Amino acid sequence: MSGESGLRDSMIGDLWDRVTAYRLSEDPQPILDERALATVTRLADLAVDVRPDGTHVDAEALAVVVALHMARATALPASTRGQDLRWAIRFHGLLAGADVLPAQVRAVIERHAAQVPEYGYLHDDGYAILHDAGDDRAAVDEAIHLLQQAVEAAPAAEPERPTFLSHLATGHERRFDLTGAVADLDRAVLLLREAVASVPPGGVDAPWLLAGLGRTLRNRFAVTARPEDLEEAVTLLRTAGQTVDTGSVDYPMILSNLGSALLVRHSMSKHEADVEEAVPALRRAVEVTPAGHPNRHVRLSRLGAALVTRYDLRAEDSDLDEAITCLREEAADGRPGLDYGNLAAALYRRFVRSGDAGDLDESIRLFEAALARSTADDPHRGHRRSSLATALRSRHAIRGEDADLRRAVAMLRNDSVLTRTPSTEKRRGPTVAQDIELTVESTSELAALELQNGVDERSPGHPIAVHREEPGLTPGTVGDPGLISVVLSFASDAIPAVAAVLAAWITTRRQGVTRARKVVVTKQGTVIAEIEMAKLENASGDELTRMIDDLLRDDGGEAPEV
C-alpha cells in the first residue's frame, strides 16, 4: 500500500468516525474541531483531480467529504453554516449520480441547492483563492474583489454577512502583509467594526468577531504605535474570552491572542498586572489545545515568553523551568521556520541563575541555529547576534578561550552600524527605538571588549572607533567610564544625525548603558555631529525634536515626526 493510499484510507475512516459520533451523540465537537476541518480539506484535494481530459473524482473519498460538510451545516448556527452547505452541494455535483450517499442525504442537498444565492458562491470562491494565495499579490487582489462583491450583494439581513465582512477584512490584512500599505489595515478595522456592530452582543458569533477586531487592532498597533489601538485590542479580547463558550474551537485562539496583546502592552507600560493576567490565559490556551494541533506550537511559544517575562519580574525558578519545558516542546516540533532563539534566551537566563555550563553551551548552539535559519531582513536577527555575543562573552569568562571573545567582537561589530532610520524604516513606532537601542548597546559592548583587549581601532571605514582620551583633559581617573568616546560611521544613504541624537537620548534614559562621554558621528570620513551625553541628560521630548530639526537642516534632510 502506497503512502498516499494509506493516508487516504486513514482520513476516510477518521471522518466517517466523526460523522457517526455526531449522529449518535449529537455532540458537534468531533465534526467542528480544527483537525476535522483540516482533514476534510486535505481529503477533498486528493479526491478531486482536474486533468486536461476532464475532472476525475474519487467517489468513496468525496462521499465522506460531502457527509462531513452536511453534518457541520446542521450543527453550525445560521450565520456560519452556509459555506459548509455550499461545499457539500458542489462536491455532491461532482459525484455525477454515483450511489455513494444515503437517499435522504441526497434529497436534502438537492432541496438546498435550488435555494443558495449566488453571492454565497462568490464568497466561497474568494475565500478559497485567499486560502491558497500565499505571496501571490494578484491572487490576493482577485480574492478581495470576489469577497467585496459578496459583501455588496448580500442583504443586511443575511445571517452570513458578518462572516463575509470578516473574511474580506482578512483579505485586506493579507495584502498589507505583502505591501505594507497601512490603508489595507485601516480598511480591515472598519470592516470588522461593521461586522461586530451587526450582531447582538450576546450572539453566538460575537466572541470570535470581537476577537478578530482585537487581533487586527493589535497588529495595527505594531505598525502605527497608536496606544488607543492596543488598549481597545486588550478590552475586546478580554470580553471575547469572557463570553465565548469554553467548548468552542475559538476558545484557545481567543485566550492566546489575549495573552499576546497583554504581553505587548506590558512591554510598553511595564505594568506587572498585564503579565499576571497573560500567564493563566496562555496556560489555559495550551491546556485545551491537543498535541499535534497545527497551532499548539504558537501557543507554547507565547506561554514560554510570558513565563520568561514573569521570571524577569519575580525571579521565581518555577516560571523559568516551566518556560523551558514549553519551549523545548515547541522546538521538538521541528517545523520549517522554527525560531530557536526564545529557548536559547531562556537557557541563558537559567545559566545566569544556576551557573550550569550545560545550559550555556546549549544556549550558544541554539542561538547559532536561530541565526543560521534567519534571513538578512529578519527583524530579530540583530537581537539574536547580540544575544549570542553576550553568551560567548560569558563562556570566555568561564573558560578563557580567546576564540569565544573574538567571535563575540565580530558579532557585535557586524551589528553596530545603524542602517535604518525613522524616515526609511517600514515598521514604525516602538520598533525604531528598539533597533536604535540595540545598536547602541552593541556598540557599547564592543567598546568595552576592545578597550579590555587594548584595541585602538582608527582605520578608515571602520564602523566604530574606540579610544582613551588623555587623563589630563577629562575629569576622573584612568578607567573612568567618562573617558570613552564612541565613533559611529554611516553610509551616505542614511540620516546619521537623527540616528545619533536618538541613540544618545536613549542612552541617557538608560542611565549610561554605553558608558560613553560622547557619540561622534561621521559620514564618509567627515565628522557631522558630536553628541555630548551631558547635553541630553535632562532633554525633554520637545527639546529633542528641536535638536533633530537643527541637525537635519545642517544635513539637508527633513525632520520626521518624533
PDB file of N, CA and C in Angstrom, residues 36 102 217 498 505 554:
ATOM      1  N   ALA A  36     -10.678  18.246  12.229  1.00  0.00           N
ATOM      2  CA  ALA A  36     -11.672  17.713  11.288  1.00  0.00           C
ATOM      3  C   ALA A  36     -11.697  18.555  10.013  1.00  0.00           C
ATOM      4  N   PRO A 102     -26.547   8.086   1.279  1.00  0.00           N
ATOM      5  CA  PRO A 102     -27.934   7.705   1.573  1.00  0.00           C
ATOM      6  C   PRO A 102     -28.913   8.600   0.818  1.00  0.00           C
ATOM      7  N   LEU A 217      -6.517  45.127  15.577  1.00  0.00           N
ATOM      8  CA  LEU A 217      -6.064  46.367  16.222  1.00  0.00           C
ATOM      9  C   LEU A 217      -4.679  46.184  16.844  1.00  0.00           C
ATOM     10  N   VAL A 498      20.162  62.271  12.821  1.00  0.00           N
ATOM     11  CA  VAL A 498      18.952  61.899  13.558  1.00  0.00           C
ATOM     12  C   VAL A 498      19.206  60.640  14.373  1.00  0.00           C
ATOM     13  N   TRP A 505      20.089  59.972  23.151  1.00  0.00           N
ATOM     14  CA  TRP A 505      18.980  60.237  24.065  1.00  0.00           C
ATOM     15  C   TRP A 505      18.554  58.951  24.769  1.00  0.00           C
ATOM     16  N   ASP A 554      21.098  71.075   8.936  1.00  0.00           N
ATOM     17  CA  ASP A 554      22.513  71.058   8.592  1.00  0.00           C
ATOM     18  C   ASP A 554      22.833  69.925   7.622  1.00  0.00           C
TER      19      ASP A 554
END
